[in-house]
Amino acid sequence: MFIVVLFGLVFQNLTDMFVNVKYDLYGFFQKGVDWLSLLPMLGLFPSAILIFFNFYPWNNGKRSVLYVGMATAFLVGFEYLSLLAGYFYYHKWKLWWSVIEYPILLYINIGFFKVYKIMTKPADGGRS
């Protein structure tokens, strides 16, 4: 599971690097790169990925779509509360864009996890 969390962490930070730093659409605490931004990047995001994958219904298509929808609603709600608290700010970003972005990011992480499972599966089917 460590490699999946690491992928999510790197993917999230790459996304934030472009959306936050390059295009200045949103950011954490204050504009630009700051040390305080490392707290959510290294603490909150990996924890959210672990919780998401821990409860993900892998063998149920309808429930997995519902689960991604519920996770998106939670993440958008958390983002909104973060805006109100001043921990997060928007410059040009709109909250409804997050409703579109979160499912895409979650499905990319799910896809990576599935590819990882296929690539680490023993070639002999585990009979060694």
CSV table of N, CA and C in Angstrom, one decimal:
chain,number,residue,atom,x,y,z
A,1,MET,N,0.8,-1.2,0.0
A,1,MET,CA,0.0,0.0,0.0
A,1,MET,C,0.9,1.3,0.0
A,2,PHE,N,2.1,1.1,0.5
A,2,PHE,CA,3.0,2.3,0.5
A,2,PHE,C,3.2,2.9,-0.8
A,3,ILE,N,3.4,2.1,-1.9
A,3,ILE,CA,3.7,2.6,-3.2
A,3,ILE,C,2.4,3.3,-3.7
A,4,VAL,N,1.2,2.9,-3.4
A,4,VAL,CA,0.0,3.6,-3.8
A,4,VAL,C,-0.1,4.9,-3.2
A,5,VAL,N,0.2,5.0,-1.9
A,5,VAL,CA,0.2,6.3,-1.2
A,5,VAL,C,1.3,7.2,-1.8
A,6,LEU,N,2.5,6.7,-2.0
A,6,LEU,CA,3.5,7.4,-2.6
A,6,LEU,C,3.1,8.0,-4.0
A,7,PHE,N,2.5,7.1,-4.8
A,7,PHE,CA,2.0,7.6,-6.1
A,7,PHE,C,1.0,8.7,-5.9
A,8,GLY,N,0.0,8.6,-5.0
A,8,GLY,CA,-1.0,9.6,-4.8
A,8,GLY,C,-0.3,10.9,-4.3
A,9,LEU,N,0.7,10.8,-3.5
A,9,LEU,CA,1.4,12.0,-2.9
A,9,LEU,C,2.1,12.7,-4.1
A,10,VAL,N,2.8,12.0,-4.9
A,10,VAL,CA,3.6,12.6,-6.0
A,10,VAL,C,2.6,13.2,-7.0
A,11,PHE,N,1.5,12.4,-7.3
A,11,PHE,CA,0.5,12.9,-8.3
A,11,PHE,C,-0.2,14.2,-7.8
A,12,GLN,N,-0.5,14.2,-6.5
A,12,GLN,CA,-1.2,15.4,-5.9
A,12,GLN,C,-0.2,16.6,-6.0
A,13,ASN,N,1.0,16.4,-5.6
A,13,ASN,CA,2.0,17.5,-5.6
A,13,ASN,C,2.3,18.0,-7.0
A,14,LEU,N,2.3,17.1,-8.0
A,14,LEU,CA,2.5,17.6,-9.4
A,14,LEU,C,1.3,18.4,-9.8
A,15,THR,N,0.1,17.9,-9.5
A,15,THR,CA,-1.1,18.7,-9.8
A,15,THR,C,-1.1,20.0,-9.2
A,16,ASP,N,-0.8,20.1,-7.9
A,16,ASP,CA,-0.7,21.3,-7.1
A,16,ASP,C,0.4,22.3,-7.7
A,17,MET,N,1.5,21.7,-8.1
A,17,MET,CA,2.6,22.5,-8.6
A,17,MET,C,2.1,23.3,-9.8
A,18,PHE,N,1.3,22.7,-10.7
A,18,PHE,CA,0.9,23.4,-11.9
A,18,PHE,C,-0.3,24.3,-11.6
A,19,VAL,N,-1.3,23.8,-10.9
A,19,VAL,CA,-2.5,24.5,-10.6
A,19,VAL,C,-2.3,25.6,-9.6
A,20,ASN,N,-1.5,25.4,-8.6
A,20,ASN,CA,-1.2,26.4,-7.6
A,20,ASN,C,-0.1,27.4,-8.0
A,21,VAL,N,1.1,26.8,-8.3
A,21,VAL,CA,2.2,27.7,-8.5
A,21,VAL,C,2.3,28.3,-9.9
A,22,LYS,N,2.1,27.5,-10.9
A,22,LYS,CA,2.2,28.0,-12.3
A,22,LYS,C,1.0,28.8,-12.7
A,23,TYR,N,-0.2,28.3,-12.5
A,23,TYR,CA,-1.4,29.0,-12.9
A,23,TYR,C,-2.1,29.8,-11.9
A,24,ASP,N,-1.6,29.7,-10.6
A,24,ASP,CA,-2.2,30.5,-9.5
A,24,ASP,C,-3.7,30.4,-9.4
A,25,LEU,N,-4.2,29.2,-9.5
A,25,LEU,CA,-5.7,29.1,-9.4
A,25,LEU,C,-6.1,28.9,-7.9
A,26,TYR,N,-5.3,28.3,-7.1
A,26,TYR,CA,-5.7,28.2,-5.7
A,26,TYR,C,-4.4,27.9,-4.9
A,27,GLY,N,-4.4,27.9,-3.6
A,27,GLY,CA,-3.2,27.6,-2.8
A,27,GLY,C,-3.6,27.4,-1.4
A,28,PHE,N,-2.5,27.1,-0.6
A,28,PHE,CA,-2.6,26.8,0.8
A,28,PHE,C,-2.0,28.0,1.6
A,29,PHE,N,-2.8,28.5,2.6
A,29,PHE,CA,-2.3,29.5,3.5
A,29,PHE,C,-2.0,30.8,2.8
A,30,GLN,N,-0.9,30.9,2.1
A,30,GLN,CA,-0.6,32.2,1.4
A,30,GLN,C,0.0,31.9,0.0
A,31,LYS,N,0.0,32.9,-0.8
A,31,LYS,CA,0.4,32.7,-2.2
A,31,LYS,C,1.9,32.3,-2.3
A,32,GLY,N,2.2,31.4,-3.2
A,32,GLY,CA,3.5,30.9,-3.5
A,32,GLY,C,3.8,29.7,-2.7
A,33,VAL,N,5.1,29.3,-2.7
A,33,VAL,CA,5.6,28.1,-2.0
A,33,VAL,C,5.9,28.5,-0.5
A,34,ASP,N,5.4,27.8,0.4
A,34,ASP,CA,5.8,28.1,1.8
A,34,ASP,C,5.9,26.8,2.6
A,35,TRP,N,6.6,26.8,3.7
A,35,TRP,CA,6.8,25.6,4.5
A,35,TRP,C,5.5,25.1,5.1
A,36,LEU,N,4.6,26.0,5.5
A,36,LEU,CA,3.3,25.5,6.1
A,36,LEU,C,2.5,24.7,5.1
A,37,SER,N,2.7,24.9,3.8
A,37,SER,CA,2.0,24.1,2.8
A,37,SER,C,2.4,22.6,2.9
A,38,LEU,N,3.5,22.3,3.4
A,38,LEU,CA,4.0,20.9,3.5
A,38,LEU,C,3.1,20.1,4.5
A,39,LEU,N,2.4,20.7,5.4
A,39,LEU,CA,1.6,20.0,6.4
A,39,LEU,C,0.4,19.3,5.6
A,40,PRO,N,-0.4,20.0,4.8
A,40,PRO,CA,-1.4,19.2,4.1
A,40,PRO,C,-0.9,18.3,3.1
A,41,MET,N,0.2,18.7,2.4
A,41,MET,CA,0.8,17.9,1.3
A,41,MET,C,1.4,16.5,1.9
A,42,LEU,N,2.0,16.6,3.0
A,42,LEU,CA,2.7,15.4,3.5
A,42,LEU,C,1.9,14.7,4.6
A,43,GLY,N,0.8,15.3,5.1
A,43,GLY,CA,0.0,14.7,6.2
A,43,GLY,C,-1.4,14.4,5.8
A,44,LEU,N,-2.1,15.4,5.3
A,44,LEU,CA,-3.5,15.2,5.0
A,44,LEU,C,-3.7,14.4,3.7
A,45,PHE,N,-3.0,14.6,2.6
A,45,PHE,CA,-3.2,13.9,1.4
A,45,PHE,C,-2.9,12.4,1.5
A,46,PRO,N,-1.8,12.0,2.1
A,46,PRO,CA,-1.5,10.6,2.2
A,46,PRO,C,-2.6,9.9,3.2
A,47,SER,N,-3.0,10.6,4.2
A,47,SER,CA,-4.0,10.0,5.1
A,47,SER,C,-5.3,9.8,4.4
A,48,ALA,N,-5.7,10.8,3.6
A,48,ALA,CA,-7.0,10.7,2.8
A,48,ALA,C,-6.9,9.5,1.8
A,49,ILE,N,-5.8,9.3,1.2
A,49,ILE,CA,-5.6,8.2,0.2
A,49,ILE,C,-5.7,6.9,0.9
A,50,LEU,N,-5.1,6.8,2.1
A,50,LEU,CA,-5.2,5.5,2.9
A,50,LEU,C,-6.6,5.2,3.3
A,51,ILE,N,-7.3,6.2,3.8
A,51,ILE,CA,-8.7,6.0,4.2
A,51,ILE,C,-9.6,5.7,3.0
A,52,PHE,N,-9.4,6.4,1.9
A,52,PHE,CA,-10.2,6.1,0.7
A,52,PHE,C,-10.0,4.6,0.3
A,53,PHE,N,-8.7,4.2,0.2
A,53,PHE,CA,-8.5,2.8,-0.3
A,53,PHE,C,-8.9,1.7,0.8
A,54,ASN,N,-8.8,2.1,2.0
A,54,ASN,CA,-9.2,1.1,3.1
A,54,ASN,C,-10.7,0.7,3.0
A,55,PHE,N,-11.5,1.6,2.6
A,55,PHE,CA,-13.0,1.3,2.6
A,55,PHE,C,-13.5,1.2,1.1
A,56,TYR,N,-12.7,1.2,0.1
A,56,TYR,CA,-13.1,1.1,-1.3
A,56,TYR,C,-13.7,-0.3,-1.5
A,57,PRO,N,-14.9,-0.3,-2.1
A,57,PRO,CA,-15.6,-1.6,-2.4
A,57,PRO,C,-15.1,-2.2,-3.7
A,58,TRP,N,-14.0,-3.0,-3.7
A,58,TRP,CA,-13.3,-3.4,-4.9
A,58,TRP,C,-14.1,-4.3,-5.9
A,59,ASN,N,-15.0,-5.1,-5.4
A,59,ASN,CA,-15.7,-6.1,-6.2
A,59,ASN,C,-17.2,-5.7,-6.5
A,60,ASN,N,-17.5,-4.5,-6.4
A,60,ASN,CA,-18.9,-4.1,-6.6
A,60,ASN,C,-18.9,-2.8,-7.4
A,61,GLY,N,-19.3,-2.9,-8.7
A,61,GLY,CA,-19.2,-1.7,-9.6
A,61,GLY,C,-20.1,-0.6,-9.1
A,62,LYS,N,-21.4,-0.9,-8.8
A,62,LYS,CA,-22.3,0.1,-8.4
A,62,LYS,C,-21.9,0.8,-7.1
A,63,ARG,N,-21.5,0.0,-6.2
A,63,ARG,CA,-21.1,0.6,-4.9
A,63,ARG,C,-19.8,1.4,-5.0
A,64,SER,N,-18.9,1.0,-5.9
A,64,SER,CA,-17.7,1.7,-6.1
A,64,SER,C,-18.0,3.1,-6.7
A,65,VAL,N,-18.9,3.2,-7.6
A,65,VAL,CA,-19.3,4.5,-8.2
A,65,VAL,C,-19.9,5.4,-7.1
A,66,LEU,N,-20.8,4.8,-6.3
A,66,LEU,CA,-21.4,5.5,-5.2
A,66,LEU,C,-20.4,6.0,-4.2
A,67,TYR,N,-19.4,5.1,-3.9
A,67,TYR,CA,-18.3,5.4,-3.0
A,67,TYR,C,-17.5,6.6,-3.5
A,68,VAL,N,-17.1,6.6,-4.8
A,68,VAL,CA,-16.4,7.7,-5.3
A,68,VAL,C,-17.2,9.0,-5.3
A,69,GLY,N,-18.5,8.9,-5.5
A,69,GLY,CA,-19.4,10.0,-5.4
A,69,GLY,C,-19.4,10.6,-4.0
A,70,MET,N,-19.5,9.7,-3.0
A,70,MET,CA,-19.6,10.1,-1.6
A,70,MET,C,-18.2,10.7,-1.2
A,71,ALA,N,-17.1,10.1,-1.6
A,71,ALA,CA,-15.8,10.6,-1.3
A,71,ALA,C,-15.6,12.0,-1.9
A,72,THR,N,-16.1,12.2,-3.1
A,72,THR,CA,-16.1,13.5,-3.8
A,72,THR,C,-16.8,14.5,-3.0
A,73,ALA,N,-18.0,14.2,-2.6
A,73,ALA,CA,-18.9,15.1,-1.8
A,73,ALA,C,-18.1,15.5,-0.5
A,74,PHE,N,-17.5,14.5,0.2
A,74,PHE,CA,-16.8,14.7,1.4
A,74,PHE,C,-15.6,15.7,1.1
A,75,LEU,N,-14.8,15.4,0.1
A,75,LEU,CA,-13.7,16.2,-0.2
A,75,LEU,C,-14.0,17.6,-0.6
A,76,VAL,N,-15.1,17.8,-1.4
A,76,VAL,CA,-15.6,19.1,-1.7
A,76,VAL,C,-16.1,19.9,-0.5
A,77,GLY,N,-16.8,19.2,0.4
A,77,GLY,CA,-17.2,19.8,1.7
A,77,GLY,C,-16.0,20.2,2.5
A,78,PHE,N,-15.0,19.3,2.6
A,78,PHE,CA,-13.8,19.6,3.4
A,78,PHE,C,-13.1,20.8,2.7
A,79,GLU,N,-13.0,20.9,1.4
A,79,GLU,CA,-12.4,22.0,0.7
A,79,GLU,C,-13.1,23.3,1.1
A,80,TYR,N,-14.5,23.3,1.1
A,80,TYR,CA,-15.3,24.5,1.4
A,80,TYR,C,-15.0,24.9,2.8
A,81,LEU,N,-15.0,24.0,3.7
A,81,LEU,CA,-14.7,24.4,5.1
A,81,LEU,C,-13.2,24.9,5.3
A,82,SER,N,-12.3,24.4,4.5
A,82,SER,CA,-10.9,24.9,4.5
A,82,SER,C,-10.9,26.3,3.9
A,83,LEU,N,-11.7,26.6,3.0
A,83,LEU,CA,-11.8,28.0,2.5
A,83,LEU,C,-12.3,28.9,3.5
A,84,LEU,N,-13.4,28.5,4.2
A,84,LEU,CA,-13.9,29.4,5.3
A,84,LEU,C,-12.9,29.6,6.4
A,85,ALA,N,-12.1,28.6,6.7
A,85,ALA,CA,-11.2,28.7,7.8
A,85,ALA,C,-9.9,29.4,7.4
A,86,GLY,N,-9.7,29.7,6.1
A,86,GLY,CA,-8.5,30.4,5.7
A,86,GLY,C,-7.3,29.5,5.4
A,87,TYR,N,-7.5,28.2,5.5
A,87,TYR,CA,-6.4,27.3,5.3
A,87,TYR,C,-6.1,27.1,3.8
A,88,PHE,N,-7.1,27.4,3.0
A,88,PHE,CA,-7.1,27.2,1.6
A,88,PHE,C,-7.6,28.5,1.0
A,89,TYR,N,-7.1,28.9,-0.2
A,89,TYR,CA,-7.7,30.1,-0.8
A,89,TYR,C,-7.8,29.8,-2.3
A,90,TYR,N,-8.8,30.5,-2.9
A,90,TYR,CA,-9.0,30.5,-4.4
A,90,TYR,C,-8.5,31.8,-4.9
A,91,HIS,N,-7.9,31.7,-6.1
A,91,HIS,CA,-7.6,33.0,-6.8
A,91,HIS,C,-8.5,33.0,-8.0
A,92,LYS,N,-8.4,32.0,-8.9
A,92,LYS,CA,-9.2,31.9,-10.1
A,92,LYS,C,-10.1,30.6,-10.1
A,93,TRP,N,-9.8,29.8,-9.2
A,93,TRP,CA,-10.5,28.5,-9.1
A,93,TRP,C,-11.9,28.6,-8.6
A,94,LYS,N,-12.8,27.7,-9.1
A,94,LYS,CA,-14.2,27.7,-8.7
A,94,LYS,C,-14.5,26.4,-8.0
A,95,LEU,N,-15.3,26.4,-6.9
A,95,LEU,CA,-15.6,25.2,-6.1
A,95,LEU,C,-16.1,24.1,-7.0
A,96,TRP,N,-17.0,24.4,-8.0
A,96,TRP,CA,-17.6,23.4,-8.8
A,96,TRP,C,-16.6,22.7,-9.7
A,97,TRP,N,-15.5,23.3,-9.9
A,97,TRP,CA,-14.4,22.6,-10.7
A,97,TRP,C,-13.9,21.4,-9.9
A,98,SER,N,-13.9,21.5,-8.6
A,98,SER,CA,-13.4,20.4,-7.7
A,98,SER,C,-14.4,19.3,-7.8
A,99,VAL,N,-15.6,19.5,-8.0
A,99,VAL,CA,-16.6,18.4,-8.2
A,99,VAL,C,-16.3,17.6,-9.4
A,100,ILE,N,-15.7,18.2,-10.4
A,100,ILE,CA,-15.3,17.5,-11.6
A,100,ILE,C,-13.9,16.9,-11.4
A,101,GLU,N,-13.0,17.6,-10.8
A,101,GLU,CA,-11.6,17.2,-10.6
A,101,GLU,C,-11.5,16.0,-9.7
A,102,TYR,N,-12.1,16.0,-8.5
A,102,TYR,CA,-11.9,14.9,-7.5
A,102,TYR,C,-12.2,13.5,-8.1
A,103,PRO,N,-13.3,13.3,-8.8
A,103,PRO,CA,-13.5,11.9,-9.3
A,103,PRO,C,-12.5,11.5,-10.3
A,104,ILE,N,-12.0,12.4,-11.1
A,104,ILE,CA,-10.9,12.1,-12.0
A,104,ILE,C,-9.7,11.7,-11.3
A,105,LEU,N,-9.3,12.5,-10.3
A,105,LEU,CA,-8.1,12.1,-9.5
A,105,LEU,C,-8.3,10.8,-8.7
A,106,LEU,N,-9.4,10.6,-8.2
A,106,LEU,CA,-9.7,9.3,-7.5
A,106,LEU,C,-9.6,8.1,-8.4
A,107,TYR,N,-10.2,8.2,-9.6
A,107,TYR,CA,-10.1,7.1,-10.6
A,107,TYR,C,-8.7,6.9,-11.1
A,108,ILE,N,-7.9,8.0,-11.2
A,108,ILE,CA,-6.5,7.8,-11.6
A,108,ILE,C,-5.8,7.0,-10.5
A,109,ASN,N,-6.0,7.3,-9.3
A,109,ASN,CA,-5.4,6.5,-8.2
A,109,ASN,C,-5.9,5.1,-8.2
A,110,ILE,N,-7.2,4.9,-8.4
A,110,ILE,CA,-7.7,3.5,-8.4
A,110,ILE,C,-7.1,2.7,-9.6
A,111,GLY,N,-7.0,3.4,-10.7
A,111,GLY,CA,-6.3,2.7,-11.9
A,111,GLY,C,-4.9,2.4,-11.6
A,112,PHE,N,-4.2,3.3,-11.0
A,112,PHE,CA,-2.8,3.0,-10.6
A,112,PHE,C,-2.7,1.8,-9.7
A,113,PHE,N,-3.6,1.7,-8.7
A,113,PHE,CA,-3.6,0.6,-7.8
A,113,PHE,C,-3.8,-0.7,-8.5
A,114,LYS,N,-4.8,-0.7,-9.4
A,114,LYS,CA,-5.1,-1.9,-10.2
A,114,LYS,C,-3.9,-2.4,-11.0
A,115,VAL,N,-3.2,-1.4,-11.7
A,115,VAL,CA,-2.0,-1.7,-12.5
A,115,VAL,C,-0.9,-2.2,-11.6
A,116,TYR,N,-0.8,-1.6,-10.4
A,116,TYR,CA,0.2,-2.1,-9.4
A,116,TYR,C,0.0,-3.5,-9.0
A,117,LYS,N,-1.3,-3.9,-8.7
A,117,LYS,CA,-1.6,-5.2,-8.3
A,117,LYS,C,-1.3,-6.2,-9.4
A,118,ILE,N,-1.6,-5.9,-10.7
A,118,ILE,CA,-1.3,-6.7,-11.8
A,118,ILE,C,0.2,-6.9,-11.9
A,119,MET,N,0.9,-5.9,-11.8
A,119,MET,CA,2.4,-5.9,-12.0
A,119,MET,C,3.1,-6.7,-10.9
A,120,THR,N,2.5,-6.7,-9.7
A,120,THR,CA,3.2,-7.4,-8.6
A,120,THR,C,2.6,-8.8,-8.3
A,121,LYS,N,1.7,-9.2,-9.2
A,121,LYS,CA,1.1,-10.5,-9.1
A,121,LYS,C,2.2,-11.6,-9.5
A,122,PRO,N,2.4,-12.6,-8.7
A,122,PRO,CA,3.4,-13.6,-9.1
A,122,PRO,C,3.1,-14.3,-10.4
A,123,ALA,N,4.1,-14.5,-11.2
A,123,ALA,CA,3.9,-15.1,-12.6
A,123,ALA,C,3.3,-16.5,-12.5
A,124,ASP,N,3.6,-17.2,-11.5
A,124,ASP,CA,3.1,-18.6,-11.4
A,124,ASP,C,1.8,-18.7,-10.6
A,125,GLY,N,1.1,-17.5,-10.4
A,125,GLY,CA,-0.2,-17.6,-9.7
A,125,GLY,C,0.0,-17.8,-8.3
A,126,GLY,N,1.1,-17.6,-7.7
A,126,GLY,CA,1.4,-17.7,-6.3
A,126,GLY,C,1.6,-19.2,-5.8
A,127,ARG,N,2.0,-20.1,-6.8
A,127,ARG,CA,2.2,-21.5,-6.4
A,127,ARG,C,3.6,-21.8,-6.0
A,128,SER,N,4.5,-20.8,-6.0
A,128,SER,CA,5.9,-21.1,-5.7
A,128,SER,C,6.1,-21.3,-4.2
